XYZ file of C-alpha atoms in Angstrom:
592
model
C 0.000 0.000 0.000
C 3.075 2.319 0.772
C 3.592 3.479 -3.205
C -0.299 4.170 -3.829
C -0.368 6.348 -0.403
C 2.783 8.246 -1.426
C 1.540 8.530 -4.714
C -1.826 10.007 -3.541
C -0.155 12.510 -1.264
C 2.304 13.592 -3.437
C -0.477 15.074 -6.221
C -2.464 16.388 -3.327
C -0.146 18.487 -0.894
C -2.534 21.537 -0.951
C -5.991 19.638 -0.481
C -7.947 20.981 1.618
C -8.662 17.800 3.429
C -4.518 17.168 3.620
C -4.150 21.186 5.317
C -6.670 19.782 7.990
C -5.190 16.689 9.078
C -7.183 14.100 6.924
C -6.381 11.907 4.542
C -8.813 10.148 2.183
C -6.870 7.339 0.413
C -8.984 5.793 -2.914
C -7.883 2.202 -4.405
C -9.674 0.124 -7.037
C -7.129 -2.456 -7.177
C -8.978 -5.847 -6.692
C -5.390 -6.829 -5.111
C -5.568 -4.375 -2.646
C -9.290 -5.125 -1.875
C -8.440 -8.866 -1.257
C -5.360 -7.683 1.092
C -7.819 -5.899 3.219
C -10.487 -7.932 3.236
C -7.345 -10.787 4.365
C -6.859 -8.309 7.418
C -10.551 -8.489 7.988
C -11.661 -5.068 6.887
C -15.399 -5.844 5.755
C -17.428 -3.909 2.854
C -20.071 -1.238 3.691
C -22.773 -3.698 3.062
C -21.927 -5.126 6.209
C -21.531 -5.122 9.881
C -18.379 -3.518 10.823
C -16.308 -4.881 13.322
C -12.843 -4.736 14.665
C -10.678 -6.861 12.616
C -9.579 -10.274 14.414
C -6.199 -9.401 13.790
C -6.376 -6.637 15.407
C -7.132 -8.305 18.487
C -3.977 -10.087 17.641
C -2.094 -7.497 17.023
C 0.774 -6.058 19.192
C 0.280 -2.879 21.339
C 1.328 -0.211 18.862
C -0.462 -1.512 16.476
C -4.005 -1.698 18.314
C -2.944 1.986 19.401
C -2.767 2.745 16.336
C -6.266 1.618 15.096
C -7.707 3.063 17.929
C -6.079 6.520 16.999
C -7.483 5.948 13.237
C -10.915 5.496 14.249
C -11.446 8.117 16.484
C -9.861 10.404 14.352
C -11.981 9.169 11.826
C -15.368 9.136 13.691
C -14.272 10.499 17.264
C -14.921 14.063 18.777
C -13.885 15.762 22.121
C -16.312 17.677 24.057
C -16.927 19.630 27.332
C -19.896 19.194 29.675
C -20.877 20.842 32.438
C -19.817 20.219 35.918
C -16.330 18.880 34.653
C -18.101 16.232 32.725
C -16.045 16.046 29.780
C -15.917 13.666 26.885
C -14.193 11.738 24.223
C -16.795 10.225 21.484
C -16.863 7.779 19.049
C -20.148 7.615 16.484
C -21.353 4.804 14.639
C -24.211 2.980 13.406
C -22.866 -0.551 14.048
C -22.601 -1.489 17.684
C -21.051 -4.486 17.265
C -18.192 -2.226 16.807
C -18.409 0.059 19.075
C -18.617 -3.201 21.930
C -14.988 -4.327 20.106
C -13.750 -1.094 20.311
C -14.822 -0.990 24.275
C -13.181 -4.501 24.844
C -10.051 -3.106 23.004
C -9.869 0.071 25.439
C -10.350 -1.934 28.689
C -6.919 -3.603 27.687
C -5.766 0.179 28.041
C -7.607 0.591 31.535
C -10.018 3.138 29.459
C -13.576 2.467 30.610
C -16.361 3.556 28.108
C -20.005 3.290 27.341
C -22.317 3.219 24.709
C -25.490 5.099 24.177
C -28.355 4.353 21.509
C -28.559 7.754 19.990
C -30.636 6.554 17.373
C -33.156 8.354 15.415
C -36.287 8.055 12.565
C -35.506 7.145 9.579
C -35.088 10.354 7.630
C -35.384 11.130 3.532
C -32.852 13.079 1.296
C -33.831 14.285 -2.104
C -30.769 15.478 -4.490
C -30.467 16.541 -7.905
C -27.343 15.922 -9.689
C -25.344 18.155 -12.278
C -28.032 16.733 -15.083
C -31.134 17.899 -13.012
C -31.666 13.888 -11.996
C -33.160 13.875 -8.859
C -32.892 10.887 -6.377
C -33.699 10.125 -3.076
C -31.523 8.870 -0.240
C -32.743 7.686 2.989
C -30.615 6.809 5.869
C -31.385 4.539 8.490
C -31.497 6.430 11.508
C -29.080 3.673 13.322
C -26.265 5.740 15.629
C -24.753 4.587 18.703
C -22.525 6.537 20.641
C -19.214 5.243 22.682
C -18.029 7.835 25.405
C -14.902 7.919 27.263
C -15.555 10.250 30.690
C -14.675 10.734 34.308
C -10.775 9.584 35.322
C -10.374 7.211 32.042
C -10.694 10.751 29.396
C -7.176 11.537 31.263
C -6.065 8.254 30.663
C -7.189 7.958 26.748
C -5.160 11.615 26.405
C -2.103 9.704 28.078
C -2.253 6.931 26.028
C -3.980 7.670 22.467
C -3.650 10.701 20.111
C -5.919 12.602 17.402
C -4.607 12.996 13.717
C -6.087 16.126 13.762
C -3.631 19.168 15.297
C -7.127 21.231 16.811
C -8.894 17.906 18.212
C -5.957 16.166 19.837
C -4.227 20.057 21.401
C -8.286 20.594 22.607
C -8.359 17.297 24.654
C -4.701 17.644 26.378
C -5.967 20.876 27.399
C -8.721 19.813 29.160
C -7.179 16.774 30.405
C -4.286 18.846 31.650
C -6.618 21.329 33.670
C -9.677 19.625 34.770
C -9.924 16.812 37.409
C -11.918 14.376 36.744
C -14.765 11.727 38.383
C -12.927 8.705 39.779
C -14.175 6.339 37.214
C -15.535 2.863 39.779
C -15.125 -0.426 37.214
C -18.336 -1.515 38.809
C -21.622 -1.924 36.590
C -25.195 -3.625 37.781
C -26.687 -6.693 36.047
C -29.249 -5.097 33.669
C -30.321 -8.376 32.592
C -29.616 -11.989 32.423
C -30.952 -13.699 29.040
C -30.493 -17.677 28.863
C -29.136 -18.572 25.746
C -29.143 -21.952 25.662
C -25.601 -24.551 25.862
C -22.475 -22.762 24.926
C -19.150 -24.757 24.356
C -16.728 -23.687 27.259
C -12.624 -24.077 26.991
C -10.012 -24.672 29.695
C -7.001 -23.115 28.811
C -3.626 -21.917 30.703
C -1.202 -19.282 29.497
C 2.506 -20.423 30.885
C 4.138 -17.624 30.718
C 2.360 -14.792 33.066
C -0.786 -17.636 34.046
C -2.884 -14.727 33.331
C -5.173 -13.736 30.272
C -7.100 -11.308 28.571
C -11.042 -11.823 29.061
C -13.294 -9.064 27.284
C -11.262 -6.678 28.366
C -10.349 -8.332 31.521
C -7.121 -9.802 32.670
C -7.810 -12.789 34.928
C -5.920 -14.756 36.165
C -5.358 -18.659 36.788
C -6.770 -19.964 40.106
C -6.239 -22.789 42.102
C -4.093 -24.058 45.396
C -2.478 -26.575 43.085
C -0.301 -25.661 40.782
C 0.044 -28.361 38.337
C 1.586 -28.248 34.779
C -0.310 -29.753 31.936
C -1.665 -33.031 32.231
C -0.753 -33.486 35.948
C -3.189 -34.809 38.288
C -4.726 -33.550 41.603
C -3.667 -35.773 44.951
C -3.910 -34.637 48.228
C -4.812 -35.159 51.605
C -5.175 -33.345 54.749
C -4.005 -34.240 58.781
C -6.428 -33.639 61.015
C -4.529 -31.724 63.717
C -7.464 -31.339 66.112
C -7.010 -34.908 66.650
C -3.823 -34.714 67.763
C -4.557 -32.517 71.053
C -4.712 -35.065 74.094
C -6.437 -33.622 77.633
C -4.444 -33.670 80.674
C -5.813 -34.871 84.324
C -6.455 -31.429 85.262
C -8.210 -30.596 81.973
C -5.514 -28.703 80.567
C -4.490 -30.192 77.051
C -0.575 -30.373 75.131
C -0.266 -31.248 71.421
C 0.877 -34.773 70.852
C 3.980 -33.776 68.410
C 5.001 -37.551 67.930
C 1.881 -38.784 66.685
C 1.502 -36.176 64.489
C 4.880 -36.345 63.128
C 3.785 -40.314 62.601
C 0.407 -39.273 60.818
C 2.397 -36.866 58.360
C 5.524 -39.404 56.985
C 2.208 -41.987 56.873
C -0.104 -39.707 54.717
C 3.162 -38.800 52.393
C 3.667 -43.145 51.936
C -0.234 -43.054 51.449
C -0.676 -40.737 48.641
C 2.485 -41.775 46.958
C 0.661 -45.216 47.047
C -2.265 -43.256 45.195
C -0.313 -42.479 42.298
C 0.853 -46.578 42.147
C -2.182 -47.741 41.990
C -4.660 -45.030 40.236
C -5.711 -46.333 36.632
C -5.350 -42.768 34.734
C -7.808 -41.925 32.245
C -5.310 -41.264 29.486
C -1.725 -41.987 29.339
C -0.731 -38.246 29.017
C -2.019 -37.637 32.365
C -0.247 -41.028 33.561
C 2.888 -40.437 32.055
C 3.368 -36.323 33.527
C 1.881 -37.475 36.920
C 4.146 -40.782 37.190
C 7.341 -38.240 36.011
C 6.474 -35.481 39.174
C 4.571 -37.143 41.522
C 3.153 -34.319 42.977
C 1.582 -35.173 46.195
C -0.767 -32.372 48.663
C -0.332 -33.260 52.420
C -2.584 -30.532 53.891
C -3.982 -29.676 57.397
C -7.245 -29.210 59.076
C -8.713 -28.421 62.506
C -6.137 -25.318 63.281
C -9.038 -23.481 64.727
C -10.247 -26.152 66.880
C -7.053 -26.876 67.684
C -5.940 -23.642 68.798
C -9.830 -23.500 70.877
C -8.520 -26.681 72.676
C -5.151 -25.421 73.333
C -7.249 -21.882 74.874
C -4.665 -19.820 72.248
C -6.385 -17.160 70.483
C -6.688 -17.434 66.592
C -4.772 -13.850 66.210
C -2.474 -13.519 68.776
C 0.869 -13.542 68.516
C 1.110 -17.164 70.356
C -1.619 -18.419 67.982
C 0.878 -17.199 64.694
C 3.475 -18.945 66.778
C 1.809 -22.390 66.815
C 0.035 -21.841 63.300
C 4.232 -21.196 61.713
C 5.506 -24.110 63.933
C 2.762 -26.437 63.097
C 3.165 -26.248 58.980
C 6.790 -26.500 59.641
C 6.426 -29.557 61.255
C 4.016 -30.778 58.061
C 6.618 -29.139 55.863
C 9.945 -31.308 57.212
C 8.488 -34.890 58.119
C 6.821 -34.339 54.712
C 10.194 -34.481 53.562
C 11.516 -36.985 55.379
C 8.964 -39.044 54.631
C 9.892 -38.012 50.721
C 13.493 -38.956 50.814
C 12.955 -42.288 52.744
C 10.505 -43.528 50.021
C 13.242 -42.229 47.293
C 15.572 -44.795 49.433
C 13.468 -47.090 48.605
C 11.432 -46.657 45.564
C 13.594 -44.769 43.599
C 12.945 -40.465 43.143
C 10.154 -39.402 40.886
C 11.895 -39.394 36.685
C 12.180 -35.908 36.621
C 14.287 -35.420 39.655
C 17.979 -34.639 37.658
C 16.015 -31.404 35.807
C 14.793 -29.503 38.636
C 15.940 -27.310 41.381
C 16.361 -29.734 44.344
C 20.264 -31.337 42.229
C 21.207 -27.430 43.274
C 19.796 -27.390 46.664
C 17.016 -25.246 46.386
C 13.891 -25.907 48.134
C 10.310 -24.635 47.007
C 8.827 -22.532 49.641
C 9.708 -19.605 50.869
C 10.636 -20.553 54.354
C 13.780 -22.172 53.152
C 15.617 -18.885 52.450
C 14.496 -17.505 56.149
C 16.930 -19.235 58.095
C 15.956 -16.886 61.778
C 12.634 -18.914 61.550
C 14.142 -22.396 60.956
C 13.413 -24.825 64.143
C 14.514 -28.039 62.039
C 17.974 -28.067 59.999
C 17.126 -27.336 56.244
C 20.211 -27.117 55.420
C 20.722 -30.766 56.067
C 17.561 -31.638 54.358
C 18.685 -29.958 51.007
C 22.052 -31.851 51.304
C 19.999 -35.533 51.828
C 17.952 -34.336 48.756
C 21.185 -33.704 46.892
C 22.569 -37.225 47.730
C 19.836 -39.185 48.044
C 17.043 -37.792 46.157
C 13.122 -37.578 46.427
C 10.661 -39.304 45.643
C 7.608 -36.260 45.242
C 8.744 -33.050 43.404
C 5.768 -31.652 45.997
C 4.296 -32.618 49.306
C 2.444 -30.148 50.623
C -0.437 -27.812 49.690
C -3.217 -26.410 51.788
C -7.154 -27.405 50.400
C -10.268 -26.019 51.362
C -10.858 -29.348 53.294
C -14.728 -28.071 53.350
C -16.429 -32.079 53.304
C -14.021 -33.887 54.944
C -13.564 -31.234 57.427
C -17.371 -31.942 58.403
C -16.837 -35.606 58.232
C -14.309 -35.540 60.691
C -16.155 -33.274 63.046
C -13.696 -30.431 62.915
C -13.012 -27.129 62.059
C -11.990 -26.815 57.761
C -8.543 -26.427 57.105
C -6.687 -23.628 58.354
C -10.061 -21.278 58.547
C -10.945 -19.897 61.835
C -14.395 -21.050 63.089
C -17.305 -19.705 61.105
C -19.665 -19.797 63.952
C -19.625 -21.252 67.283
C -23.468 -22.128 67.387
C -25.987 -23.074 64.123
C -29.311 -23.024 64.933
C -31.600 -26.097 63.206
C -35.259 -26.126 62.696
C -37.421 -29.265 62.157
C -40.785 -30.122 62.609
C -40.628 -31.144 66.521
C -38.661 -28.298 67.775
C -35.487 -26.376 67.160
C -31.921 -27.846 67.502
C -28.307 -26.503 67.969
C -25.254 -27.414 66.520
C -22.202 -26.059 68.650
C -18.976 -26.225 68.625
C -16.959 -29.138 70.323
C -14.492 -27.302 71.696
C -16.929 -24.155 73.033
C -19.132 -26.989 74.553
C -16.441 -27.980 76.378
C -15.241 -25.139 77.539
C -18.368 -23.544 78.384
C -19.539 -26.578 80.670
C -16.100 -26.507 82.588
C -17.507 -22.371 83.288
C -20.675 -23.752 84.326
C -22.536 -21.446 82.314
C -23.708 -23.706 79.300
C -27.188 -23.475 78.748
C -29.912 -23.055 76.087
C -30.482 -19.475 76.602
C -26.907 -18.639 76.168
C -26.888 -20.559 72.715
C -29.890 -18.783 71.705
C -27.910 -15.486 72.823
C -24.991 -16.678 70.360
C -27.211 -17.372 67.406
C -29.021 -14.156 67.445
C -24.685 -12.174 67.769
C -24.164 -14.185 64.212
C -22.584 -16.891 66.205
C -19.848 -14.815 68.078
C -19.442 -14.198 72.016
C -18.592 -10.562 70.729
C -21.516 -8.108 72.496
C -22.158 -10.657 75.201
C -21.125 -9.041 78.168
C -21.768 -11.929 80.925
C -19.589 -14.175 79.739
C -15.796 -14.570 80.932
C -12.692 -12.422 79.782
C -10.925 -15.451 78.871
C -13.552 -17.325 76.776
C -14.008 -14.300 74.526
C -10.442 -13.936 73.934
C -10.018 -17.364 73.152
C -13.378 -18.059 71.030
C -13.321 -15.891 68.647
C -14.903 -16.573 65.306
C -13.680 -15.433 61.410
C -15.693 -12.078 61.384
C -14.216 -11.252 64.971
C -10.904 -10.802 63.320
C -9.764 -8.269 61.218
C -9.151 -9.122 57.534
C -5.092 -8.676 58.124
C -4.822 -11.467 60.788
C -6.260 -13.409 58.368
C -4.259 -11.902 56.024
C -1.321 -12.797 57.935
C -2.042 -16.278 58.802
C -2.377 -16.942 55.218
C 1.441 -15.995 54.482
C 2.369 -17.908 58.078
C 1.405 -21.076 56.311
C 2.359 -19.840 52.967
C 5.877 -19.402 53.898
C 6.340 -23.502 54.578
C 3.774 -24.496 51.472
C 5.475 -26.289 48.289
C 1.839 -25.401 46.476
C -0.473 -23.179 47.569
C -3.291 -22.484 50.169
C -6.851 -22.776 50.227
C -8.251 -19.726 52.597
C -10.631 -17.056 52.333
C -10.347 -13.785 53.953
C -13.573 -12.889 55.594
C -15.066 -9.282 55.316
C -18.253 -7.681 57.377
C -20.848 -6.675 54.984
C -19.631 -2.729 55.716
C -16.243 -3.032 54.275
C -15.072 -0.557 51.501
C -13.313 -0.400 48.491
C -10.550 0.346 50.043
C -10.766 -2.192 52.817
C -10.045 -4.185 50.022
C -7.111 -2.618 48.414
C -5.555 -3.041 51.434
C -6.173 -6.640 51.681
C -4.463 -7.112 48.481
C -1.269 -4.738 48.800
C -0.999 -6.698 52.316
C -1.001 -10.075 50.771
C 1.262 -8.960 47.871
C 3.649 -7.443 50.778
C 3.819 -10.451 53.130
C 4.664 -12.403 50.206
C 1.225 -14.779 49.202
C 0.893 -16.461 46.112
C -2.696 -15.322 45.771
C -5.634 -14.247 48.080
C -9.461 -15.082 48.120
C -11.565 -12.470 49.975
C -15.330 -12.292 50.273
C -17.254 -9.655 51.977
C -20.795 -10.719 53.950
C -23.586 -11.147 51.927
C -22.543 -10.219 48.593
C -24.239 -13.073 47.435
C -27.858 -14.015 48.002
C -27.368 -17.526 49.362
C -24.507 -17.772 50.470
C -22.610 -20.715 51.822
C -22.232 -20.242 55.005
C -24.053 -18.039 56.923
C -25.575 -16.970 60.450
C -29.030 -15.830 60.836
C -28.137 -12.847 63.629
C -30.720 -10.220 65.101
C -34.284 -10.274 64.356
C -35.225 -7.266 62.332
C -38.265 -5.083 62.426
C -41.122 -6.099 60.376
C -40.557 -10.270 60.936
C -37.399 -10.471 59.250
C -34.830 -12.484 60.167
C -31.026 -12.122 58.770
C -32.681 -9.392 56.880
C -34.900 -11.306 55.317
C -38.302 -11.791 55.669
C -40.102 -14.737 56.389
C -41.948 -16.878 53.279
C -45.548 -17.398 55.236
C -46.011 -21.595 55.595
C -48.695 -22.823 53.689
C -51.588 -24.332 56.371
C -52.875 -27.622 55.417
C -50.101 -29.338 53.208
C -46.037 -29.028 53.484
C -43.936 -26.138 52.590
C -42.515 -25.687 48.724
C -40.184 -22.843 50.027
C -37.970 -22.363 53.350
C -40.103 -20.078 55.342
C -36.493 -18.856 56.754
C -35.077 -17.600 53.460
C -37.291 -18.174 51.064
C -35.196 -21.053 48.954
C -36.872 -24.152 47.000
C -36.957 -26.846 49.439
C -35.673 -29.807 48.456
C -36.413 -33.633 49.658
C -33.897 -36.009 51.182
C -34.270 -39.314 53.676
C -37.634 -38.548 54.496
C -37.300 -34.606 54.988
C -37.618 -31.259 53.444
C -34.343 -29.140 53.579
C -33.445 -26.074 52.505
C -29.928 -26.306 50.633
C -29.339 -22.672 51.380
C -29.782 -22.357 55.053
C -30.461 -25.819 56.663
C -33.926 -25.485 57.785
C -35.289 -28.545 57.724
C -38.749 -30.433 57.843
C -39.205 -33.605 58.693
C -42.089 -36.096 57.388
């Protein structure tokens, strides 16, 4: 294309259109049609769109098709009330959406406006005195850049035009500008039917672009392609033993005996697990990734009367994955002894005596001798490239009777409701404790449920118990923050762990969260504020509300005569199990 565009501007240096800014470049070539049309330029039959290559294309090259069409089609204008704007016209929205996906990869946040209008009627009447009529569809949507991101298109895009592009650096220069909140509301959701969904990883940055997006790969395993998923959790609860005089240790030997068994045990998985294809066989036989995990921390630490976010509580929480962390190990190299270490051994890290989690390199916080670990590992080998991650534990955990994986308690009291009267599920460990008070009782569990299942508010009930018992929204999102990069620090993998938020937390609040997490060094970070979501997992019913709500909901009435269709707590679609009603949201239950 370069000779015909030279060749156009050469015979028209004093065109009007050239003195402006704007060049108009005319080609009847069928060759040069067919190159465009190869690009993905479409004819004006048709429903523009952005070019697929474009979205291919490298940075400087989508800048510059940005800069093209809004030269092209784009204007800059100033509201009132410092509500300026950058717009983009066109009567094909499909466009206009591409174009918005292509800014968000920029940070630029737009919208788009039907601006249409009736169709309207043209008559002209050529040089001949043939008259003919033209009517034009009426079709015009409008894209408009605003608030914090028309500073941001000035930084990073530029008009053709001299006038246009010197008008919006002015007022990007001297006006401030809306902060611009990436936050939209569900207008509507439209069911459309199956849609074929792809998995896909991106090895390089495990991130990608999504509709202007960039998300990124989730998951406390991290597992190359075609490796499998094997883990297994210790159930450190179990491993608290009561003394005579009720006060209770930690039984470090027979936890140190569960850990080297559950390493043995899940390599045994990966011996005899029939695969469903070889790939996956083959990369899982040449890593053998294992997950030895942990849960009951928080019941643990109730037992032990150590407070979830004290400093003693850290202490024990660092010590404890430690302990996971070495015998883990040990348990590794002693199977290498005798089984041989996994193929793949001789092309990683551990032949130079590296180590991977982040603990290794902190040697003030060592209590066992790494050192001589990475040495054995050197000589010896091992026989799982990984052996320890952190899961969710969330089944099991309930199986088992004990608090899931390294969470604090949710709540110390659930409240159930069947047909002959309500129940109470409570907490082990608060059970205990409260009947060694003397203060257990039915009134003080109803007390409980209606504080969202914490002792915070409850002002009878001993200095001591509310220190200890204190459930996830009692802390602050940092100590849970900080737990998470205590057992972090001594993970091969990654962690499982969410970091609760009260329903009143901020923008900000988050921010803060994340820059903490990034700080103390976490791989990644989960956080979830209280009742974001309808029906939510977990939840506590709390305070009674005016008006016969409950939770802040209000109560579905019971139909008389015949059995419920919907929980008369929250209002979900019952469902039927073992000869009851239950709600799936909130456990009410109903039973025939």
């Amino acid at each position: 294309l370069k000779p015909i565009i030279e060749k156009y501007l050469n015979r028209a240096r004093t065109d009007r259109e050239v003195t402006r800014g704007v060049w108009q470049v005319r080609s009847a070539s069928a060759h040069v049609t067919a190159f465009l049309k190869g690009l993905g330029v479409r004819d004006v039959g048709e429903e523009r769109r952005v070019p697929e290559s474009v979205f291919q294309a490298p940075k400087e090259a989508v800048i510059g098709f940005i800069e093209g069409l809004f030269s092209s089609d784009g204007s800059v204008g100033q509201g009132d009330k410092s509500r300026h704007y950058i717009r983009l016209n066109s009567s094909s929205l499909a466009l206009l959406k591409d174009v918005q996906i292509l800014l968000l990869n920029f940070g630029v946040k737009s919208a788009i406006y039907d601006r249409s209008t009736k169709p309207k009627t043209f008559l002209y009447t050529n040089k001949d005195g043939i008259e003919t009529r033209h009517t034009t569809s009426g079709t015009n949507y409008e894209l408009n850049v605003s608030k914090e991101s028309f500073a941001l298109f000035a930084r990073t895009f530029q008009f053709m035009q001299k006038r246009k592009d010197e008008r919006m650096r002015k007022i990007a220069e001297r006006h401030e500008f809306y902060h611009d909140y990436f936050i939209e509301k569900v207008a509507e959701i439209t069911p459309r039917g199956k849609e074929s969904v792809w998995d896909l990883t991106e090895t390089k940055t495990h991130s990608f672009i999504a509709n202007g997006f960039v998300i990124k790969n989730c998951g406390e395993v991290l597992l190359y392609p075609n490796e499998s998923c094997n883990l297994g959790s210790v159930n450190a609860h179990a491993f608290v033993k009561r003394n005579g005089d009720r006060s209770a240790h930690f039984d470090w030997e027979g936890f140190k005996e569960a850990v080297m068994t559950g390493i043995e045990f899940l390599d045994n998985v990966i011996e005899v697990n029939n695969f469903p294809l070889p790939a996956i066989e083959e990369m899982t036989r040449n890593t053998r990734k294992v997950g030895l995990g942990v849960m009951g921390v928080a019941d643990a630490l109730f037992s032990l009367r150590i407070p979830y976010d004290s400093k003693e509580g850290m202490a024990f929480m660092e010590r404890l994955m430690q302990f996971i962390n070495y015998w883990s190990k040990i348990a590794s190299i002693e199977l290498a002894n005798k089984r041989g270490p996994f193929p793949l051994y001789k092309e990683t890290f551990f032949v130079e005596g590296k180590l991977p989690f982040a603990g290794s390199k902190d040697k003030r916080s060592w209590q066992f001798d790494w050192k001589e670990m990475t040495e054995r590992i050197k000589k010896e080998g091992i026989r799982n490239s990984y052996t320890t991650v952190i899961a969710p534990t969330g089944s099991i955990s309930m199986i088992a009777g004990t608090s899931s994986g390294i969470e604090p308690v949710f709540s110390l009291v659930y409240e159930k409701n069947v047909a002959v009267g309500n129940f109470y599920y409570i907490d082990s460990e608060f059970e205990i404790a409260m009947k060694e008070f003397g203060i257990y009782d039915e009134e003080l569990l109803k007390t409980i449920v209606s504080h969202h299942g914490s002792l915070d508010g409850i002002s009878y009930l001993p200095k001591e118990v509310k220190s200890v018992f204190r459930v996830a929204h009692d802390l602050t999102p940092e100590s849970h923050i900080q737990a998470l990069a205590i057992f972090q620090k001594w993970v091969d993998s990654s962690i499982s762990k969410t970091i609760n938020f009260s329903k009143h937390a901020t923008v900000d609040d988050m921010k803060k969260a994340y820059l903490l997490a990034y700080k103390l060094g976490c791989k990644d970070v989960t956080v979830y504020r209280d009742s974001s979501i309808e029906n939510q997992v977990l939840s506590t019913p709390g305070k009674k509300e005016e008006k016969g709500e409950e939770g802040g909901k209000a109560k579905a009435p019971v139909p008389e005569g015949n059995k419920p269709t919907h929980c008369p707590k929250c209002s979900t679609k019952l469902v039927r199990g073992e000869g009851c009603l239950k709600c799936p949201s909130c456990g009410w239950g109903l039973c025939t």
